[in-house]
Short mmCIF file of C-alpha atoms in Angstrom, two decimals:
data_model
loop_
_atom_site.label_atom_id
_atom_site.label_comp_id
_atom_site.label_asym_id
_atom_site.label_seq_id
_atom_site.Cartn_x
_atom_site.Cartn_y
_atom_site.Cartn_z
CA UNK A 1 -44.90 120.69 168.84
CA UNK A 2 -48.17 122.43 168.18
CA UNK A 3 -49.97 120.85 171.13
CA UNK A 4 -47.24 122.02 173.66
CA UNK A 5 -48.37 124.78 176.15
CA UNK A 6 -45.66 125.77 178.25
CA UNK A 7 -47.94 127.90 180.37
CA UNK A 8 -50.30 125.02 181.03
CA UNK A 9 -50.84 124.12 184.78
CA UNK A 10 -52.10 120.68 184.08
CA UNK A 11 -49.09 119.63 181.65
CA UNK A 12 -46.39 121.17 183.55
CA UNK A 13 -45.35 122.86 180.50
CA UNK A 14 -43.14 119.66 179.60
CA UNK A 15 -44.00 118.64 175.94
CA UNK A 16 -45.97 116.69 173.61
CA UNK A 17 -45.80 113.25 174.97
CA UNK A 18 -48.16 113.67 177.81
CA UNK A 19 -45.63 114.10 180.76
CA UNK A 20 -47.54 115.64 183.88
CA UNK A 21 -44.77 115.20 186.36
CA UNK A 22 -41.04 115.21 185.33
CA UNK A 23 -37.76 115.86 186.81
CA UNK A 24 -36.69 119.43 187.43
CA UNK A 25 -34.20 121.39 185.23
CA UNK A 26 -32.56 123.38 188.09
CA UNK A 27 -28.78 122.41 187.75
CA UNK A 28 -25.77 124.52 186.30
CA UNK A 29 -22.06 123.43 185.36
CA UNK A 30 -21.00 123.60 188.99
CA UNK A 31 -23.50 120.96 190.26
CA UNK A 32 -22.37 118.80 187.15
CA UNK A 33 -18.67 119.30 188.15
CA UNK A 34 -19.77 118.52 191.96
CA UNK A 35 -21.60 115.36 190.98
CA UNK A 36 -18.63 113.99 188.98
CA UNK A 37 -15.67 115.13 191.14
CA UNK A 38 -17.86 114.33 194.38
CA UNK A 39 -18.01 110.64 193.53
CA UNK A 40 -14.57 110.38 192.73
CA UNK A 41 -12.54 112.44 195.02
CA UNK A 42 -12.83 109.64 197.79
CA UNK A 43 -10.34 107.74 195.65
CA UNK A 44 -7.70 110.45 196.23
CA UNK A 45 -8.24 110.10 200.03
CA UNK A 46 -8.07 106.33 200.18
CA UNK A 47 -7.82 103.27 198.04
CA UNK A 48 -5.40 104.60 195.27
CA UNK A 49 -2.40 103.62 197.42
CA UNK A 50 -2.83 99.94 196.77
CA UNK A 51 -1.24 100.68 193.53
CA UNK A 52 1.89 101.60 195.40
CA UNK A 53 1.67 98.25 197.30
CA UNK A 54 1.43 96.44 193.84
CA UNK A 55 4.33 97.96 191.96
CA UNK A 56 5.93 100.76 194.07
CA UNK A 57 5.70 104.63 194.09
CA UNK A 58 6.71 105.08 190.35
CA UNK A 59 4.32 102.30 189.23
CA UNK A 60 1.59 104.06 191.00
CA UNK A 61 2.42 107.31 189.10
CA UNK A 62 2.54 105.51 185.80
CA UNK A 63 -0.90 103.80 186.50
CA UNK A 64 -2.28 107.16 187.74
CA UNK A 65 -1.43 108.95 184.32
CA UNK A 66 -2.20 105.95 182.20
CA UNK A 67 -5.82 106.04 184.01
CA UNK A 68 -5.89 109.65 183.51
CA UNK A 69 -5.66 109.09 179.80
CA UNK A 70 -8.35 106.45 180.14
CA UNK A 71 -10.57 108.75 181.82
CA UNK A 72 -9.91 111.82 179.75
CA UNK A 73 -11.07 109.73 176.77
CA UNK A 74 -14.14 108.73 178.85
CA UNK A 75 -14.81 112.34 179.60
CA UNK A 76 -14.50 113.59 176.00
CA UNK A 77 -16.67 110.65 174.60
CA UNK A 78 -19.23 111.21 177.25
CA UNK A 79 -19.18 115.02 176.75
CA UNK A 80 -20.18 114.67 173.03
CA UNK A 81 -22.63 112.06 173.17
CA UNK A 82 -24.44 113.27 176.31
CA UNK A 83 -24.50 116.77 174.99
CA UNK A 84 -27.25 115.45 172.41
CA UNK A 85 -28.87 112.77 174.73
CA UNK A 86 -30.17 115.05 177.40
CA UNK A 87 -32.02 112.48 179.41
CA UNK A 88 -31.61 110.75 182.76
CA UNK A 89 -29.97 107.34 182.54
CA UNK A 90 -26.75 108.54 181.22
CA UNK A 91 -24.75 105.82 179.26
CA UNK A 92 -27.91 103.58 179.46
CA UNK A 93 -29.94 105.99 177.49
CA UNK A 94 -27.00 106.55 174.95
CA UNK A 95 -26.96 102.75 174.38
CA UNK A 96 -30.59 102.73 174.04
CA UNK A 97 -30.45 105.27 171.27
CA UNK A 98 -27.43 104.18 169.54
CA UNK A 99 -26.70 100.44 170.08
CA UNK A 100 -29.80 98.72 170.90
CA UNK A 101 -31.99 97.33 173.76
CA UNK A 102 -29.89 94.35 175.11
CA UNK A 103 -26.65 96.53 175.42
CA UNK A 104 -28.87 99.28 176.93
CA UNK A 105 -30.10 96.97 179.60
CA UNK A 106 -26.58 95.69 180.41
CA UNK A 107 -25.24 99.24 180.52
CA UNK A 108 -28.09 100.29 182.88
CA UNK A 109 -27.23 97.31 185.16
CA UNK A 110 -23.49 98.07 185.10
CA UNK A 111 -24.36 101.63 186.27
CA UNK A 112 -26.66 100.63 188.97
CA UNK A 113 -24.41 98.06 190.44
CA UNK A 114 -21.26 100.32 190.09
CA UNK A 115 -22.67 103.17 191.97
CA UNK A 116 -24.58 101.25 194.58
CA UNK A 117 -21.51 99.08 195.44
CA UNK A 118 -19.54 102.23 195.69
CA UNK A 119 -22.30 103.82 197.84
CA UNK A 120 -21.87 100.78 200.14
CA UNK A 121 -18.26 100.93 200.13
CA UNK A 122 -18.33 104.62 201.17
CA UNK A 123 -20.76 103.95 203.97
CA UNK A 124 -18.41 101.16 205.29
CA UNK A 125 -15.50 103.58 205.17
CA UNK A 126 -17.52 106.35 206.92
CA UNK A 127 -18.24 103.86 209.72
CA UNK A 128 -14.41 103.17 210.01
CA UNK A 129 -13.65 106.81 209.99
CA UNK A 130 -15.94 107.54 212.80
CA UNK A 131 -14.50 104.73 214.92
CA UNK A 132 -11.00 106.11 214.22
CA UNK A 133 -12.27 109.50 215.57
CA UNK A 134 -13.74 107.96 218.55
CA UNK A 135 -10.35 106.15 219.15
CA UNK A 136 -8.53 109.63 218.78
CA UNK A 137 -10.78 111.24 221.13
CA UNK A 138 -10.23 108.71 223.90
CA UNK A 139 -13.26 106.22 223.53
CA UNK A 140 -12.82 103.42 225.95
CA UNK A 141 -14.89 100.90 224.31
CA UNK A 142 -15.02 99.75 220.64
CA UNK A 143 -17.41 101.71 218.71
CA UNK A 144 -20.37 100.00 217.04
CA UNK A 145 -19.75 101.27 213.45
CA UNK A 146 -23.35 100.11 212.15
CA UNK A 147 -25.41 103.12 213.34
CA UNK A 148 -23.15 105.45 211.49
CA UNK A 149 -23.04 103.30 208.28
CA UNK A 150 -27.03 103.22 208.24
CA UNK A 151 -27.25 107.08 209.27
CA UNK A 152 -25.02 107.86 206.25
CA UNK A 153 -27.14 105.91 204.07
CA UNK A 154 -30.40 107.26 205.36
CA UNK A 155 -29.41 110.78 205.52
CA UNK A 156 -28.10 110.88 202.03
CA UNK A 157 -31.05 108.90 200.57
CA UNK A 158 -33.29 111.40 202.43
CA UNK A 159 -31.48 114.33 200.92
CA UNK A 160 -31.75 112.75 197.53
CA UNK A 161 -35.63 112.23 198.01
CA UNK A 162 -36.23 115.66 198.92
CA UNK A 163 -34.73 117.33 195.74
CA UNK A 164 -31.79 117.34 193.39
CA UNK A 165 -30.70 120.96 193.84
CA UNK A 166 -30.13 120.72 197.51
CA UNK A 167 -28.42 117.47 197.17
CA UNK A 168 -25.92 118.73 194.69
CA UNK A 169 -25.50 121.82 196.20
CA UNK A 170 -24.37 120.03 199.48
CA UNK A 171 -22.26 117.99 197.19
CA UNK A 172 -20.66 121.17 195.71
CA UNK A 173 -19.61 122.38 199.24
CA UNK A 174 -18.15 119.42 200.81
CA UNK A 175 -16.42 118.40 197.53
CA UNK A 176 -14.85 121.84 197.08
CA UNK A 177 -13.66 121.66 200.76
CA UNK A 178 -12.22 118.24 200.25
CA UNK A 179 -10.38 119.49 196.92
CA UNK A 180 -9.12 122.62 198.57
CA UNK A 181 -7.90 120.47 201.47
CA UNK A 182 -5.39 118.64 199.28
CA UNK A 183 -4.14 122.02 197.50
CA UNK A 184 -3.62 123.49 201.04
CA UNK A 185 -1.56 120.32 201.98
CA UNK A 186 0.49 120.63 199.10
CA UNK A 187 1.31 124.40 199.72
CA UNK A 188 1.89 123.78 203.32
CA UNK A 189 4.44 121.28 202.55
CA UNK A 190 6.32 123.73 200.59
CA UNK A 191 8.12 121.49 198.21
CA UNK A 192 10.28 124.46 196.70
CA UNK A 193 11.56 125.28 200.11
CA UNK A 194 14.93 123.89 201.37
CA UNK A 195 13.11 123.17 204.69
CA UNK A 196 10.44 121.07 203.37
CA UNK A 197 9.68 117.68 205.09
CA UNK A 198 9.04 115.83 201.66
CA UNK A 199 11.88 113.32 201.11
CA UNK A 200 11.23 111.89 197.66
CA UNK A 201 14.89 111.27 196.82
CA UNK A 202 15.46 109.12 200.24
CA UNK A 203 11.87 107.46 199.91
CA UNK A 204 11.98 106.51 196.21
CA UNK A 205 15.58 105.44 195.46
CA UNK A 206 17.31 102.05 195.09
CA UNK A 207 15.16 98.99 195.57
CA UNK A 208 11.97 101.47 196.42
CA UNK A 209 11.97 102.73 192.79
CA UNK A 210 10.37 99.89 191.13
CA UNK A 211 10.23 96.88 193.54
CA UNK A 212 8.48 94.50 191.32
CA UNK A 213 9.58 95.66 187.98
CA UNK A 214 7.34 96.46 185.13
CA UNK A 215 4.93 93.53 186.03
CA UNK A 216 4.09 95.67 189.19
CA UNK A 217 3.26 98.47 186.83
CA UNK A 218 0.81 96.25 185.28
CA UNK A 219 -0.65 95.18 188.44
CA UNK A 220 -0.77 98.70 189.86
CA UNK A 221 -3.28 99.68 186.67
CA UNK A 222 -6.00 98.04 188.61
CA UNK A 223 -5.83 100.57 191.36
CA UNK A 224 -4.92 103.45 189.24
CA UNK A 225 -8.70 103.64 188.17
CA UNK A 226 -9.39 104.65 191.89
CA UNK A 227 -7.99 108.26 191.12
CA UNK A 228 -10.99 108.79 188.58
CA UNK A 229 -13.59 106.12 188.91
CA UNK A 230 -17.11 107.59 188.73
CA UNK A 231 -16.41 110.95 186.59
CA UNK A 232 -18.70 109.40 184.00
CA UNK A 233 -21.47 109.72 186.47
CA UNK A 234 -22.04 113.54 185.36
CA UNK A 235 -24.23 112.33 182.48
CA UNK A 236 -26.90 111.11 184.95
CA UNK A 237 -27.64 114.69 185.57
CA UNK A 238 -28.71 115.18 181.95
CA UNK A 239 -32.51 115.61 182.49
CA UNK A 240 -32.08 118.04 185.42
CA UNK A 241 -29.52 120.52 184.15
CA UNK A 242 -30.70 123.81 182.86
CA UNK A 243 -28.45 123.76 179.53
CA UNK A 244 -27.55 120.20 178.85
CA UNK A 245 -25.60 120.90 175.64
CA UNK A 246 -23.42 123.54 177.51
CA UNK A 247 -23.49 122.45 181.20
CA UNK A 248 -22.55 118.70 180.73
CA UNK A 249 -19.43 118.94 178.70
CA UNK A 250 -18.29 121.86 180.70
CA UNK A 251 -18.98 120.20 184.06
CA UNK A 252 -17.39 116.84 182.79
CA UNK A 253 -14.47 118.23 181.30
CA UNK A 254 -13.74 120.77 184.34
CA UNK A 255 -14.09 117.57 186.43
CA UNK A 256 -11.50 115.56 184.74
CA UNK A 257 -9.20 118.40 184.82
CA UNK A 258 -9.70 118.77 188.47
CA UNK A 259 -9.07 115.28 189.09
CA UNK A 260 -5.80 115.07 186.97
CA UNK A 261 -4.52 117.81 189.41
CA UNK A 262 -5.85 116.28 192.30
CA UNK A 263 -4.50 112.88 191.56
CA UNK A 264 -1.13 114.10 190.80
CA UNK A 265 -0.74 116.23 193.86
CA UNK A 266 -2.03 113.41 195.97
CA UNK A 267 0.58 111.23 194.62
CA UNK A 268 3.40 113.62 195.11
CA UNK A 269 2.56 114.60 198.64
CA UNK A 270 2.00 111.02 199.89
CA UNK A 271 5.12 109.39 198.41
CA UNK A 272 7.14 112.35 199.80
CA UNK A 273 6.14 111.74 203.30
CA UNK A 274 5.31 107.99 203.55
CA UNK A 275 7.74 104.98 202.81
CA UNK A 276 6.35 102.90 199.87
CA UNK A 277 5.92 99.65 202.12
CA UNK A 278 3.63 101.66 204.64
CA UNK A 279 1.79 103.60 201.80
CA UNK A 280 0.95 100.55 200.06
CA UNK A 281 -0.62 98.79 202.74
CA UNK A 282 -4.06 100.36 202.83
CA UNK A 283 -5.17 97.78 205.40
CA UNK A 284 -2.63 97.81 208.17
CA UNK A 285 -0.55 100.78 206.96
CA UNK A 286 -1.91 104.15 205.51
CA UNK A 287 -5.61 103.52 205.27
CA UNK A 288 -6.23 107.29 204.55
CA UNK A 289 -2.87 108.32 202.94
CA UNK A 290 -3.49 112.04 202.76
CA UNK A 291 -4.55 112.09 206.38
CA UNK A 292 -1.46 110.14 207.22
CA UNK A 293 0.67 112.79 205.23
CA UNK A 294 -1.07 115.67 207.22
CA UNK A 295 -0.06 113.69 210.56
CA UNK A 296 3.58 113.70 209.28
CA UNK A 297 3.47 117.54 209.12
CA UNK A 298 2.74 117.81 212.82
CA UNK A 299 0.38 120.63 212.22
CA UNK A 300 -2.93 120.31 214.33
CA UNK A 301 -4.84 122.41 211.77
CA UNK A 302 -3.78 120.33 208.78
CA UNK A 303 -4.50 117.24 210.55
CA UNK A 304 -8.35 118.43 211.28
CA UNK A 305 -8.79 119.84 207.84
CA UNK A 306 -7.64 116.68 206.14
CA UNK A 307 -9.63 114.60 208.58
CA UNK A 308 -12.71 116.48 207.51
CA UNK A 309 -11.51 116.39 203.85
CA UNK A 310 -11.47 112.56 204.19
CA UNK A 311 -15.08 112.48 205.80
CA UNK A 312 -16.52 114.94 203.30
CA UNK A 313 -15.03 113.10 200.40
CA UNK A 314 -16.59 109.87 201.58
CA UNK A 315 -20.06 111.58 201.90
CA UNK A 316 -19.79 113.34 198.72
CA UNK A 317 -19.07 110.17 196.99
CA UNK A 318 -21.99 108.17 198.49
CA UNK A 319 -24.36 111.15 197.75
CA UNK A 320 -23.44 111.28 194.26
CA UNK A 321 -23.81 107.48 193.96
CA UNK A 322 -27.35 107.62 195.24
CA UNK A 323 -28.11 110.09 192.72
CA UNK A 324 -26.67 108.27 189.88
CA UNK A 325 -27.98 104.84 190.65
CA UNK A 326 -31.55 105.92 191.13
CA UNK A 327 -31.46 107.89 187.88
CA UNK A 328 -30.29 104.98 185.99
CA UNK A 329 -32.76 102.52 187.71
CA UNK A 330 -35.63 105.24 187.05
CA UNK A 331 -34.88 105.49 183.44
CA UNK A 332 -34.95 101.75 183.00
CA UNK A 333 -38.38 101.50 184.75
CA UNK A 334 -39.59 104.41 182.63
CA UNK A 335 -38.87 102.56 179.66
CA UNK A 336 -40.36 99.34 180.86
CA UNK A 337 -36.80 97.52 180.94
CA UNK A 338 -37.87 97.17 184.53
CA UNK A 339 -41.39 97.41 186.06
CA UNK A 340 -42.73 100.91 185.14
CA UNK A 341 -43.50 101.25 188.86
CA UNK A 342 -39.84 102.58 189.25
CA UNK A 343 -40.49 105.03 186.66
CA UNK A 344 -42.45 107.51 189.05
CA UNK A 345 -41.46 110.95 189.65
CA UNK A 346 -42.41 112.71 193.09
CA UNK A 347 -44.74 115.33 192.27
CA UNK A 348 -43.52 117.84 194.91
CA UNK A 349 -39.79 117.09 195.09
CA UNK A 350 -39.40 116.07 191.34
CA UNK A 351 -37.09 113.20 192.05
CA UNK A 352 -37.31 109.27 191.09
CA UNK A 353 -38.66 108.86 194.61
CA UNK A 354 -39.31 104.97 194.32
CA UNK A 355 -35.99 104.34 192.70
CA UNK A 356 -34.27 105.93 195.58
CA UNK A 357 -36.18 104.13 198.13
CA UNK A 358 -35.83 100.69 196.38
CA UNK A 359 -31.91 100.96 196.29
CA UNK A 360 -31.57 101.90 199.99
CA UNK A 361 -31.90 98.31 201.38
CA UNK A 362 -29.63 96.95 198.64
CA UNK A 363 -26.97 99.38 199.57
CA UNK A 364 -27.72 98.45 203.38
CA UNK A 365 -27.35 94.83 202.77
CA UNK A 366 -23.96 95.28 201.13
CA UNK A 367 -22.65 97.92 203.45
CA UNK A 368 -23.61 95.61 206.47
CA UNK A 369 -22.95 92.22 205.11
CA UNK A 370 -20.05 92.23 202.60
CA UNK A 371 -16.34 92.77 202.96
CA UNK A 372 -14.94 96.09 201.54
CA UNK A 373 -12.68 95.01 199.02
CA UNK A 374 -15.28 92.74 197.53
CA UNK A 375 -17.74 95.61 197.28
CA UNK A 376 -15.35 97.94 195.74
CA UNK A 377 -14.26 95.10 193.22
CA UNK A 378 -17.81 94.58 192.24
CA UNK A 379 -18.13 98.45 191.67
CA UNK A 380 -14.79 98.62 189.63
CA UNK A 381 -15.57 95.73 187.35
CA UNK A 382 -19.03 97.10 186.57
CA UNK A 383 -17.59 100.47 185.87
CA UNK A 384 -14.85 98.73 183.70
CA UNK A 385 -17.52 96.79 181.68
CA UNK A 386 -19.21 100.09 181.33
CA UNK A 387 -15.92 101.79 179.92
CA UNK A 388 -15.54 99.20 177.28
CA UNK A 389 -18.91 99.92 175.84
CA UNK A 390 -18.14 103.67 175.49
CA UNK A 391 -15.76 103.33 172.35
CA UNK A 392 -18.24 101.09 170.53
CA UNK A 393 -20.92 103.68 171.38
CA UNK A 394 -19.09 106.65 170.09
CA UNK A 395 -17.86 104.89 166.93
CA UNK A 396 -21.49 103.81 166.14
CA UNK A 397 -22.70 107.26 166.93
CA UNK A 398 -20.45 109.10 164.59
CA UNK A 399 -21.19 106.57 161.74
CA UNK A 400 -25.07 106.51 162.22
CA UNK A 401 -25.40 110.45 163.14
CA UNK A 402 -22.35 112.09 161.47
CA UNK A 403 -21.48 115.75 162.45
CA UNK A 404 -23.68 117.39 159.92
CA UNK A 405 -26.72 115.62 161.22
CA UNK A 406 -27.17 116.31 164.80
CA UNK A 407 -25.98 119.28 166.48
CA UNK A 408 -23.74 118.59 169.41
CA UNK A 409 -22.80 120.88 172.37
CA UNK A 410 -19.20 119.43 172.28
CA UNK A 411 -17.21 117.59 169.62
CA UNK A 412 -14.35 115.66 170.96
CA UNK A 413 -11.20 115.77 168.80
CA UNK A 414 -9.07 113.32 166.84
CA UNK A 415 -11.92 110.83 166.63
CA UNK A 416 -11.49 107.83 166.52
CA UNK A 417 -8.16 108.02 168.42
CA UNK A 418 -9.71 108.48 171.92
CA UNK A 419 -12.16 105.53 171.20
CA UNK A 420 -9.29 103.15 170.30
CA UNK A 421 -6.97 104.34 173.03
CA UNK A 422 -9.84 103.72 175.60
CA UNK A 423 -10.40 100.16 174.25
CA UNK A 424 -6.87 99.41 174.36
CA UNK A 425 -6.44 100.73 178.01
CA UNK A 426 -9.58 98.94 178.95
CA UNK A 427 -7.93 95.56 177.61
CA UNK A 428 -4.73 96.17 179.77
CA UNK A 429 -6.88 96.99 182.79
CA UNK A 430 -9.01 93.79 182.32
CA UNK A 431 -5.71 91.65 182.33
CA UNK A 432 -4.39 93.78 185.53
CA UNK A 433 -7.74 92.98 187.10
CA UNK A 434 -7.65 89.37 186.09
CA UNK A 435 -4.21 89.07 187.82
CA UNK A 436 -5.82 89.82 191.24
CA UNK A 437 -9.27 89.34 190.98
CA UNK A 438 -9.85 86.54 188.13
CA UNK A 439 -12.51 84.66 189.86
CA UNK A 440 -14.64 87.70 190.66
CA UNK A 441 -14.36 88.92 187.04
CA UNK A 442 -15.48 85.76 185.73
CA UNK A 443 -18.22 85.39 188.00
CA UNK A 444 -19.38 88.94 187.33
CA UNK A 445 -19.23 88.43 183.57
CA UNK A 446 -21.36 85.04 183.90
CA UNK A 447 -23.90 87.07 186.02
CA UNK A 448 -24.37 89.63 183.27
CA UNK A 449 -24.64 86.87 180.70
CA UNK A 450 -27.68 85.20 182.88
CA UNK A 451 -29.53 88.48 183.35
CA UNK A 452 -28.97 89.12 179.53
CA UNK A 453 -30.64 85.91 178.62
CA UNK A 454 -33.39 86.78 181.13
CA UNK A 455 -33.82 90.21 179.69
CA UNK A 456 -33.88 88.78 175.82
CA UNK A 457 -36.15 85.73 176.50
CA UNK A 458 -38.78 87.31 179.05
CA UNK A 459 -38.52 91.04 179.92
CA UNK A 460 -38.19 92.61 176.44
CA UNK A 461 -41.81 91.77 175.68
CA UNK A 462 -42.83 94.29 178.19
CA UNK A 463 -40.88 97.20 176.56
CA UNK A 464 -43.23 99.34 174.50
CA UNK A 465 -40.65 99.78 171.64
CA UNK A 466 -41.70 103.11 170.13
CA UNK A 467 -42.35 104.77 173.40
CA UNK A 468 -38.93 104.64 174.45
CA UNK A 469 -37.61 106.98 171.82
CA UNK A 470 -38.75 110.63 172.31
CA UNK A 471 -35.79 112.37 171.19
CA UNK A 472 -36.21 114.70 168.29
CA UNK A 473 -33.47 112.98 166.37
CA UNK A 474 -33.26 112.51 162.63
CA UNK A 475 -33.24 108.93 161.30
CA UNK A 476 -29.80 107.25 161.44
CA UNK A 477 -27.81 107.24 158.31
CA UNK A 478 -28.56 104.32 156.33
CA UNK A 479 -31.99 103.54 157.67
CA UNK B 1 -20.14 110.43 225.30
CA UNK B 2 -19.73 107.96 222.22
CA UNK B 3 -22.54 105.53 223.35
CA UNK B 4 -24.95 108.62 223.43
CA UNK B 5 -23.70 109.58 219.74
CA UNK B 6 -24.50 105.93 218.77
CA UNK B 7 -27.85 106.01 220.17
CA UNK B 8 -28.51 109.29 218.38
CA UNK B 9 -27.29 107.87 215.08
CA UNK B 10 -29.88 105.01 215.62
CA UNK B 11 -32.55 107.54 216.25
CA UNK B 12 -31.69 109.89 213.48
CA UNK B 13 -31.60 106.85 211.13
CA UNK B 14 -35.01 105.82 212.14
CA UNK B 15 -36.40 109.18 211.69
CA UNK B 16 -35.14 109.64 208.14
CA UNK B 17 -36.31 106.18 207.11
CA UNK B 18 -39.74 106.82 208.87
CA UNK B 19 -40.22 110.15 207.05
CA UNK B 20 -39.35 108.90 203.72
CA UNK B 21 -41.71 105.87 203.96
CA UNK B 22 -44.69 108.08 205.42
CA UNK B 23 -44.08 110.50 202.41
CA UNK B 24 -43.91 107.52 200.20
CA UNK B 25 -47.33 106.38 201.23
CA UNK B 26 -48.82 109.61 201.30
CA UNK B 27 -47.97 110.45 197.72
CA UNK B 28 -49.03 107.09 196.44
CA UNK B 29 -52.36 107.45 197.96
CA UNK B 30 -52.93 111.00 196.83
CA UNK B 31 -51.80 110.77 193.19
CA UNK B 32 -52.94 108.48 190.56
CA UNK B 33 -50.27 106.08 188.89
CA UNK B 34 -50.81 107.65 185.69
CA UNK B 35 -49.60 111.07 186.81
CA UNK B 36 -46.68 109.56 188.85
CA UNK B 37 -45.34 107.59 186.00
CA UNK B 38 -46.15 110.15 183.16
CA UNK B 39 -42.46 111.27 182.87
CA UNK B 40 -41.07 110.79 179.23
CA UNK B 41 -37.37 111.25 178.61
CA UNK B 42 -36.04 114.52 177.03
CA UNK B 43 -39.41 116.22 176.84
CA UNK B 44 -38.01 119.88 177.63
CA UNK B 45 -35.23 119.18 175.25
CA UNK B 46 -37.85 118.49 172.56
CA UNK B 47 -39.11 121.89 173.08
CA UNK B 48 -36.07 123.83 173.62
CA UNK B 49 -33.37 122.17 171.50
CA UNK B 50 -34.28 120.88 168.21
CA UNK B 51 -30.99 119.99 166.89
CA UNK B 52 -31.19 122.16 163.85
CA UNK B 53 -27.78 123.15 162.32
#
């Protein structure tokens, strides 16, 4: 610490290990909220309704709340661990410090694939939304969606390249708009009024209640994740927030509360307006259920607002995904888990510019060449593998660094119950995913086994083992 | 109208891509690799929050 000079013009005032150019700490809790909720909220606007198709409206609600418990555990665990590991990379960095290099490499890849695939899925969706807008405005010929898919990825990558503050402030504005649009639709529907158009009693009785019984509830769990998938992405901002110990838990926990409200309201509004057979068909039926619900109200204003809400939610998700995938890739490069070339920071914009640029063509290949359901399934499975790591991570963290050894910004309650609940819910979700996408699940696990072997037998020799740990942590208990 | 918007989207995409690639080239040719890859994790954290109870 004695060599540190925070007024130095050459060392950037950043610390004892020789950082000349690093990421900028300019974000606050609202940006953390915008990053987490921004990635997820598109799941409220489209995608979650496949759960209705799997098991009916009640099954979707049960899946929504069970997935809500799963993600509340994720948010609490992440908030505690990340408040002490204030570095880019999120769960990758946590795994590196707490579990070990092989787990860290795998978790880093889960993150990069989950976010890059989700970004590609969002770009495909955005192209589709533009084509719907063209149809609604009387376009005579079928629209070419490719320029809009490419423009979305290029514009957001450019924004990310130019600086994190503008990127996440943009996310804050469009995410807040998309969330307020859901609230507005709920109040405009006036469920407390006798004249309301919501028809829950008619649409959810008899055969419609649980059309496929309890097996349908289990199958719906797969798509219940859609309501919250990505909230764990808040941890990627750890190296760019002004006060990590305060902002990260605050932003993450506010984010999961926002999503619990948005998810429940979305379910309530949509099942009250749309019959379950139509709502559950996300391909030929309700592609964007909140927008379809707005159309049912007959209000042009609401249709316009929910239309922009859908568009903004899609953009916000892709934007947050670029931010998170690039931070994970950058961190792995910085630690030599990947070529160090990726660990570069732009000296003017202070962003991981090479990681951002490298992931652009990968997102484009998947957005232009792969079907949406496969892209999204790849993303969900990578996310699920990441959630399975979290309970192991927090149990080891508490064991190696008990509460009296490292100061936490947030201590999650009832440990180890959230970890065990998370593990149990992950197991149920694996089974649910296996029912629908067993081949993809096996293919993906095989892929991660192959790359783990590559890392263990080849890549790990390039990792400078002492260099990767610069946190001022005490030695773990027992070492 | 939509064919023009399509063309506009192609042009804007190309401009964003060219700007990033040009800036990437300029940055890499101006600064040394040692400077660009000097970032180490948690360095500000090391100065401001020392995890003392």
